[in-house]
Amino acid sequence: MPDPNCSLPKVTLETLYNRIIDGRCGPSPLKSTSMTMSHIREQSCIRTGKHPLKRPLEDFEDLYYALLAKVQDMYGDLRLRVNNSFIAPEVVLYKYGPNIKMLCTILKQYWTILNDPSFVMALDSAVRRSRIKYMHADIIDRFNAKIITKKDADELAADLYADHQDVSGLAWIGDWPPAMINTRLQEKYRVLLRADKQ
């Protein structure tokens, strides 16, 4: 049941898909406590003119998490219903459509594809590169704001690129329940969605 005190939209697979289609960017991958609401509002207005198929792979990170949660949720729900005899595996979902058993097979295939090591490694690598790019831009911003010296900026950048494998990539959420994945996404987008509303 939705919280009556919260009027922010839920972060769902559909919400994230629509943001991609609309050319909207997700929240910054940097966890900054110094971001002001005006900076977040400015970020929420950023749009890319690129068609979704031309956007960088890292733009799909959160959509990937939401898709994993949806597949896992649907499969778990169907298994629960079949195992407790609420529905028979032979029940057809819609005219000329698959039956429950076929849908479960399709969902298992999707899960296998979404967790294929080559696919996950490519997305993980793209997410790491994006985070490094954001961190490098943050170093430059701090230097330009005279918060750090040129020497400090050079050392930070050198360390950043030397230790790029230490930069976090995809979150390992394969064993998380769907509700936990969705809560993580809701928290990540909470401030950005609030800025979108204003």
PDB file of C-alpha atoms in Angstrom:
ATOM      1  CA  MET A   1       0.000   0.000   0.000  1.00  0.00           C
ATOM      2  CA  PRO A   2       1.483   3.390  -0.957  1.00  0.00           C
ATOM      3  CA  ASP A   3       2.477   5.770   1.786  1.00  0.00           C
ATOM      4  CA  PRO A   4      -0.178   8.553   1.845  1.00  0.00           C
ATOM      5  CA  ASN A   5       2.454  11.034   3.078  1.00  0.00           C
ATOM      6  CA  CYS A   6       4.736  10.352   0.123  1.00  0.00           C
ATOM      7  CA  SER A   7       3.672  11.761  -3.217  1.00  0.00           C
ATOM      8  CA  LEU A   8       6.863  10.842  -5.070  1.00  0.00           C
ATOM      9  CA  PRO A   9       6.438   8.339  -7.884  1.00  0.00           C
ATOM     10  CA  LYS A  10       7.717   4.844  -7.248  1.00  0.00           C
ATOM     11  CA  VAL A  11      10.889   3.876  -9.043  1.00  0.00           C
ATOM     12  CA  THR A  12       9.753   0.962 -11.177  1.00  0.00           C
ATOM     13  CA  LEU A  13      10.953  -0.723 -14.331  1.00  0.00           C
ATOM     14  CA  GLU A  14       8.448   1.434 -16.221  1.00  0.00           C
ATOM     15  CA  THR A  15       9.650   4.662 -14.552  1.00  0.00           C
ATOM     16  CA  LEU A  16      13.277   3.950 -15.430  1.00  0.00           C
ATOM     17  CA  TYR A  17      12.383   2.858 -18.963  1.00  0.00           C
ATOM     18  CA  ASN A  18      10.431   6.093 -19.508  1.00  0.00           C
ATOM     19  CA  ARG A  19      13.372   8.129 -18.190  1.00  0.00           C
ATOM     20  CA  ILE A  20      15.641   6.438 -20.760  1.00  0.00           C
ATOM     21  CA  ILE A  21      13.131   7.028 -23.582  1.00  0.00           C
ATOM     22  CA  ASP A  22      12.706  10.690 -22.517  1.00  0.00           C
ATOM     23  CA  GLY A  23      16.485  11.207 -22.550  1.00  0.00           C
ATOM     24  CA  ARG A  24      16.601  11.831 -18.795  1.00  0.00           C
ATOM     25  CA  CYS A  25      19.780  11.126 -16.906  1.00  0.00           C
ATOM     26  CA  GLY A  26      19.943   9.212 -13.658  1.00  0.00           C
ATOM     27  CA  PRO A  27      21.442  10.491 -10.422  1.00  0.00           C
ATOM     28  CA  SER A  28      25.166  11.130 -10.270  1.00  0.00           C
ATOM     29  CA  PRO A  29      27.092   7.982  -9.387  1.00  0.00           C
ATOM     30  CA  LEU A  30      29.062  10.014  -6.842  1.00  0.00           C
ATOM     31  CA  LYS A  31      27.772   9.998  -3.315  1.00  0.00           C
ATOM     32  CA  SER A  32      28.252  13.637  -2.462  1.00  0.00           C
ATOM     33  CA  THR A  33      26.986  15.136   0.748  1.00  0.00           C
ATOM     34  CA  SER A  34      27.871  18.576  -0.570  1.00  0.00           C
ATOM     35  CA  MET A  35      25.315  18.611  -3.411  1.00  0.00           C
ATOM     36  CA  THR A  36      22.820  21.392  -2.973  1.00  0.00           C
ATOM     37  CA  MET A  37      19.190  21.105  -4.014  1.00  0.00           C
ATOM     38  CA  SER A  38      19.828  23.598  -6.835  1.00  0.00           C
ATOM     39  CA  HIS A  39      22.652  21.391  -8.143  1.00  0.00           C
ATOM     40  CA  ILE A  40      20.351  18.358  -7.990  1.00  0.00           C
ATOM     41  CA  ARG A  41      17.550  20.307  -9.747  1.00  0.00           C
ATOM     42  CA  GLU A  42      20.029  21.322 -12.430  1.00  0.00           C
ATOM     43  CA  GLN A  43      21.075  17.683 -12.823  1.00  0.00           C
ATOM     44  CA  SER A  44      17.448  16.540 -13.027  1.00  0.00           C
ATOM     45  CA  CYS A  45      16.896  18.834 -16.016  1.00  0.00           C
ATOM     46  CA  ILE A  46      19.805  17.397 -17.989  1.00  0.00           C
ATOM     47  CA  ARG A  47      18.588  15.568 -21.054  1.00  0.00           C
ATOM     48  CA  THR A  48      20.458  13.831 -23.777  1.00  0.00           C
ATOM     49  CA  GLY A  49      19.383  14.128 -27.370  1.00  0.00           C
ATOM     50  CA  LYS A  50      20.665  10.627 -28.034  1.00  0.00           C
ATOM     51  CA  HIS A  51      18.307   7.848 -29.042  1.00  0.00           C
ATOM     52  CA  PRO A  52      18.300   5.140 -26.351  1.00  0.00           C
ATOM     53  CA  LEU A  53      20.220   2.772 -28.653  1.00  0.00           C
ATOM     54  CA  LYS A  54      22.984   5.394 -28.955  1.00  0.00           C
ATOM     55  CA  ARG A  55      23.289   6.088 -25.231  1.00  0.00           C
ATOM     56  CA  PRO A  56      26.276   4.777 -23.289  1.00  0.00           C
ATOM     57  CA  LEU A  57      25.835   1.390 -21.681  1.00  0.00           C
ATOM     58  CA  GLU A  58      26.245   2.752 -18.147  1.00  0.00           C
ATOM     59  CA  ASP A  59      22.999   4.729 -18.572  1.00  0.00           C
ATOM     60  CA  PHE A  60      21.163   1.400 -18.320  1.00  0.00           C
ATOM     61  CA  GLU A  61      22.577   0.314 -14.941  1.00  0.00           C
ATOM     62  CA  ASP A  62      19.448   1.061 -12.904  1.00  0.00           C
ATOM     63  CA  LEU A  63      17.160  -0.276 -15.632  1.00  0.00           C
ATOM     64  CA  TYR A  64      19.175  -3.506 -15.417  1.00  0.00           C
ATOM     65  CA  TYR A  65      18.620  -3.729 -11.648  1.00  0.00           C
ATOM     66  CA  ALA A  66      14.893  -3.049 -12.069  1.00  0.00           C
ATOM     67  CA  LEU A  67      14.633  -5.693 -14.795  1.00  0.00           C
ATOM     68  CA  LEU A  68      16.370  -8.277 -12.588  1.00  0.00           C
ATOM     69  CA  ALA A  69      13.933  -7.452  -9.781  1.00  0.00           C
ATOM     70  CA  LYS A  70      10.905  -7.713 -12.104  1.00  0.00           C
ATOM     71  CA  VAL A  71      11.949 -11.068 -13.590  1.00  0.00           C
ATOM     72  CA  GLN A  72      12.718 -12.452 -10.140  1.00  0.00           C
ATOM     73  CA  ASP A  73       9.435 -11.117  -8.720  1.00  0.00           C
ATOM     74  CA  MET A  74       7.289 -12.495 -11.551  1.00  0.00           C
ATOM     75  CA  TYR A  75       8.979 -15.903 -11.450  1.00  0.00           C
ATOM     76  CA  GLY A  76       8.683 -16.124  -7.659  1.00  0.00           C
ATOM     77  CA  ASP A  77       5.012 -15.118  -7.756  1.00  0.00           C
ATOM     78  CA  LEU A  78       4.171 -17.683 -10.438  1.00  0.00           C
ATOM     79  CA  ARG A  79       6.050 -20.467  -8.628  1.00  0.00           C
ATOM     80  CA  LEU A  80       4.269 -19.637  -5.383  1.00  0.00           C
ATOM     81  CA  ARG A  81       0.863 -19.753  -7.074  1.00  0.00           C
ATOM     82  CA  VAL A  82       1.584 -23.027  -8.896  1.00  0.00           C
ATOM     83  CA  ASN A  83       3.203 -24.726  -5.880  1.00  0.00           C
ATOM     84  CA  ASN A  84       0.222 -23.849  -3.689  1.00  0.00           C
ATOM     85  CA  SER A  85      -2.322 -24.936  -6.310  1.00  0.00           C
ATOM     86  CA  PHE A  86      -3.743 -21.444  -6.816  1.00  0.00           C
ATOM     87  CA  ILE A  87      -3.222 -21.822 -10.555  1.00  0.00           C
ATOM     88  CA  ALA A  88      -2.434 -24.717 -12.856  1.00  0.00           C
ATOM     89  CA  PRO A  89       0.749 -24.611 -14.978  1.00  0.00           C
ATOM     90  CA  GLU A  90      -1.359 -25.241 -18.104  1.00  0.00           C
ATOM     91  CA  VAL A  91      -3.476 -22.092 -17.697  1.00  0.00           C
ATOM     92  CA  VAL A  92      -3.074 -19.850 -20.741  1.00  0.00           C
ATOM     93  CA  LEU A  93      -2.355 -16.237 -19.809  1.00  0.00           C
ATOM     94  CA  TYR A  94      -4.217 -14.667 -22.735  1.00  0.00           C
ATOM     95  CA  LYS A  95      -5.671 -15.812 -26.044  1.00  0.00           C
ATOM     96  CA  TYR A  96      -2.903 -17.357 -28.189  1.00  0.00           C
ATOM     97  CA  GLY A  97      -0.399 -16.544 -25.444  1.00  0.00           C
ATOM     98  CA  PRO A  98       1.883 -18.751 -23.389  1.00  0.00           C
ATOM     99  CA  ASN A  99       0.707 -20.810 -20.466  1.00  0.00           C
ATOM    100  CA  ILE A 100       2.116 -20.407 -16.954  1.00  0.00           C
ATOM    101  CA  LYS A 101       4.703 -23.161 -17.441  1.00  0.00           C
ATOM    102  CA  MET A 102       5.951 -21.575 -20.681  1.00  0.00           C
ATOM    103  CA  LEU A 103       6.145 -18.142 -19.046  1.00  0.00           C
ATOM    104  CA  CYS A 104       8.231 -19.603 -16.214  1.00  0.00           C
ATOM    105  CA  THR A 105      10.592 -21.089 -18.810  1.00  0.00           C
ATOM    106  CA  ILE A 106      10.816 -17.724 -20.600  1.00  0.00           C
ATOM    107  CA  LEU A 107      11.561 -15.927 -17.317  1.00  0.00           C
ATOM    108  CA  LYS A 108      14.317 -18.450 -16.496  1.00  0.00           C
ATOM    109  CA  GLN A 109      15.823 -17.818 -19.936  1.00  0.00           C
ATOM    110  CA  TYR A 110      15.718 -14.044 -19.339  1.00  0.00           C
ATOM    111  CA  TRP A 111      17.399 -14.544 -15.959  1.00  0.00           C
ATOM    112  CA  THR A 112      20.159 -16.595 -17.602  1.00  0.00           C
ATOM    113  CA  ILE A 113      20.703 -13.952 -20.298  1.00  0.00           C
ATOM    114  CA  LEU A 114      20.716 -11.086 -17.780  1.00  0.00           C
ATOM    115  CA  ASN A 115      23.318 -12.918 -15.684  1.00  0.00           C
ATOM    116  CA  ASP A 116      25.501 -14.074 -18.583  1.00  0.00           C
ATOM    117  CA  PRO A 117      29.101 -13.288 -17.543  1.00  0.00           C
ATOM    118  CA  SER A 118      30.012 -11.550 -20.814  1.00  0.00           C
ATOM    119  CA  PHE A 119      26.958  -9.278 -20.572  1.00  0.00           C
ATOM    120  CA  VAL A 120      27.511  -8.513 -16.889  1.00  0.00           C
ATOM    121  CA  MET A 121      31.240  -7.853 -17.411  1.00  0.00           C
ATOM    122  CA  ALA A 122      30.533  -5.387 -20.234  1.00  0.00           C
ATOM    123  CA  LEU A 123      27.978  -3.491 -18.131  1.00  0.00           C
ATOM    124  CA  ASP A 124      30.230  -3.597 -15.052  1.00  0.00           C
ATOM    125  CA  SER A 125      33.160  -2.216 -17.062  1.00  0.00           C
ATOM    126  CA  ALA A 126      31.006   0.601 -18.474  1.00  0.00           C
ATOM    127  CA  VAL A 127      29.743   1.505 -14.989  1.00  0.00           C
ATOM    128  CA  ARG A 128      33.324   1.590 -13.624  1.00  0.00           C
ATOM    129  CA  ARG A 129      34.498   3.828 -16.487  1.00  0.00           C
ATOM    130  CA  SER A 130      31.578   6.175 -15.871  1.00  0.00           C
ATOM    131  CA  ARG A 131      32.333   6.436 -12.154  1.00  0.00           C
ATOM    132  CA  ILE A 132      36.001   7.148 -12.902  1.00  0.00           C
ATOM    133  CA  LYS A 133      34.941   9.870 -15.355  1.00  0.00           C
ATOM    134  CA  TYR A 134      32.679  11.463 -12.705  1.00  0.00           C
ATOM    135  CA  MET A 135      35.395  11.235 -10.034  1.00  0.00           C
ATOM    136  CA  HIS A 136      37.937  12.824 -12.377  1.00  0.00           C
ATOM    137  CA  ALA A 137      35.494  15.660 -13.137  1.00  0.00           C
ATOM    138  CA  ASP A 138      34.988  16.093  -9.374  1.00  0.00           C
ATOM    139  CA  ILE A 139      38.766  16.385  -8.872  1.00  0.00           C
ATOM    140  CA  ILE A 140      38.912  19.054 -11.590  1.00  0.00           C
ATOM    141  CA  ASP A 141      35.947  20.916 -10.048  1.00  0.00           C
ATOM    142  CA  ARG A 142      37.628  20.906  -6.624  1.00  0.00           C
ATOM    143  CA  PHE A 143      40.873  22.163  -8.176  1.00  0.00           C
ATOM    144  CA  ASN A 144      39.044  24.926 -10.081  1.00  0.00           C
ATOM    145  CA  ALA A 145      37.265  25.926  -6.863  1.00  0.00           C
ATOM    146  CA  LYS A 146      40.711  26.118  -5.191  1.00  0.00           C
ATOM    147  CA  ILE A 147      39.733  23.460  -2.650  1.00  0.00           C
ATOM    148  CA  ILE A 148      42.783  21.387  -3.596  1.00  0.00           C
ATOM    149  CA  THR A 149      46.157  22.250  -5.115  1.00  0.00           C
ATOM    150  CA  LYS A 150      47.376  21.215  -8.564  1.00  0.00           C
ATOM    151  CA  LYS A 151      49.757  18.738  -6.919  1.00  0.00           C
ATOM    152  CA  ASP A 152      46.876  17.191  -4.937  1.00  0.00           C
ATOM    153  CA  ALA A 153      44.700  17.051  -8.062  1.00  0.00           C
ATOM    154  CA  ASP A 154      47.468  15.325 -10.032  1.00  0.00           C
ATOM    155  CA  GLU A 155      48.054  12.796  -7.234  1.00  0.00           C
ATOM    156  CA  LEU A 156      44.337  12.073  -6.873  1.00  0.00           C
ATOM    157  CA  ALA A 157      43.955  11.581 -10.633  1.00  0.00           C
ATOM    158  CA  ALA A 158      47.029   9.320 -10.771  1.00  0.00           C
ATOM    159  CA  ASP A 159      45.686   7.230  -7.872  1.00  0.00           C
ATOM    160  CA  LEU A 160      42.252   7.104  -9.474  1.00  0.00           C
ATOM    161  CA  TYR A 161      43.551   5.637 -12.722  1.00  0.00           C
ATOM    162  CA  ALA A 162      46.120   3.378 -11.018  1.00  0.00           C
ATOM    163  CA  ASP A 163      43.453   1.823  -8.797  1.00  0.00           C
ATOM    164  CA  HIS A 164      40.606   1.720 -11.330  1.00  0.00           C
ATOM    165  CA  GLN A 165      39.794  -1.892 -10.395  1.00  0.00           C
ATOM    166  CA  ASP A 166      39.023  -0.677  -6.867  1.00  0.00           C
ATOM    167  CA  VAL A 167      36.287   1.597  -8.205  1.00  0.00           C
ATOM    168  CA  SER A 168      32.920  -0.031  -7.642  1.00  0.00           C
ATOM    169  CA  GLY A 169      31.052  -1.254 -10.685  1.00  0.00           C
ATOM    170  CA  LEU A 170      27.727  -3.062 -10.731  1.00  0.00           C
ATOM    171  CA  ALA A 171      26.273  -3.920  -7.361  1.00  0.00           C
ATOM    172  CA  TRP A 172      26.028  -7.671  -6.872  1.00  0.00           C
ATOM    173  CA  ILE A 173      22.307  -7.990  -6.281  1.00  0.00           C
ATOM    174  CA  GLY A 174      21.631 -11.419  -7.783  1.00  0.00           C
ATOM    175  CA  ASP A 175      20.707 -12.910  -4.423  1.00  0.00           C
ATOM    176  CA  TRP A 176      18.727  -9.899  -3.198  1.00  0.00           C
ATOM    177  CA  PRO A 177      14.942 -10.187  -3.014  1.00  0.00           C
ATOM    178  CA  PRO A 178      13.082  -7.901  -5.461  1.00  0.00           C
ATOM    179  CA  ALA A 179      11.788  -5.670  -2.648  1.00  0.00           C
ATOM    180  CA  MET A 180      15.355  -4.951  -1.533  1.00  0.00           C
ATOM    181  CA  ILE A 181      16.447  -4.059  -5.082  1.00  0.00           C
ATOM    182  CA  ASN A 182      13.430  -1.773  -5.494  1.00  0.00           C
ATOM    183  CA  THR A 183      14.111  -0.109  -2.137  1.00  0.00           C
ATOM    184  CA  ARG A 184      17.717   0.536  -3.182  1.00  0.00           C
ATOM    185  CA  LEU A 185      16.511   2.161  -6.416  1.00  0.00           C
ATOM    186  CA  GLN A 186      13.858   4.186  -4.569  1.00  0.00           C
ATOM    187  CA  GLU A 187      16.489   5.541  -2.193  1.00  0.00           C
ATOM    188  CA  LYS A 188      18.893   6.315  -5.036  1.00  0.00           C
ATOM    189  CA  TYR A 189      16.255   8.303  -6.959  1.00  0.00           C
ATOM    190  CA  ARG A 190      14.437   9.868  -3.986  1.00  0.00           C
ATOM    191  CA  VAL A 191      16.172  13.264  -4.080  1.00  0.00           C
ATOM    192  CA  LEU A 192      16.244  13.419  -7.888  1.00  0.00           C
ATOM    193  CA  LEU A 193      12.505  12.662  -8.126  1.00  0.00           C
ATOM    194  CA  ARG A 194      11.787  15.303  -5.496  1.00  0.00           C
ATOM    195  CA  ALA A 195      13.798  17.808  -7.565  1.00  0.00           C
ATOM    196  CA  ASP A 196      11.891  16.729 -10.706  1.00  0.00           C
ATOM    197  CA  LYS A 197       8.601  17.526  -8.945  1.00  0.00           C
ATOM    198  CA  GLN A 198       9.619  21.060  -7.966  1.00  0.00           C
TER     199      GLN A 198
END
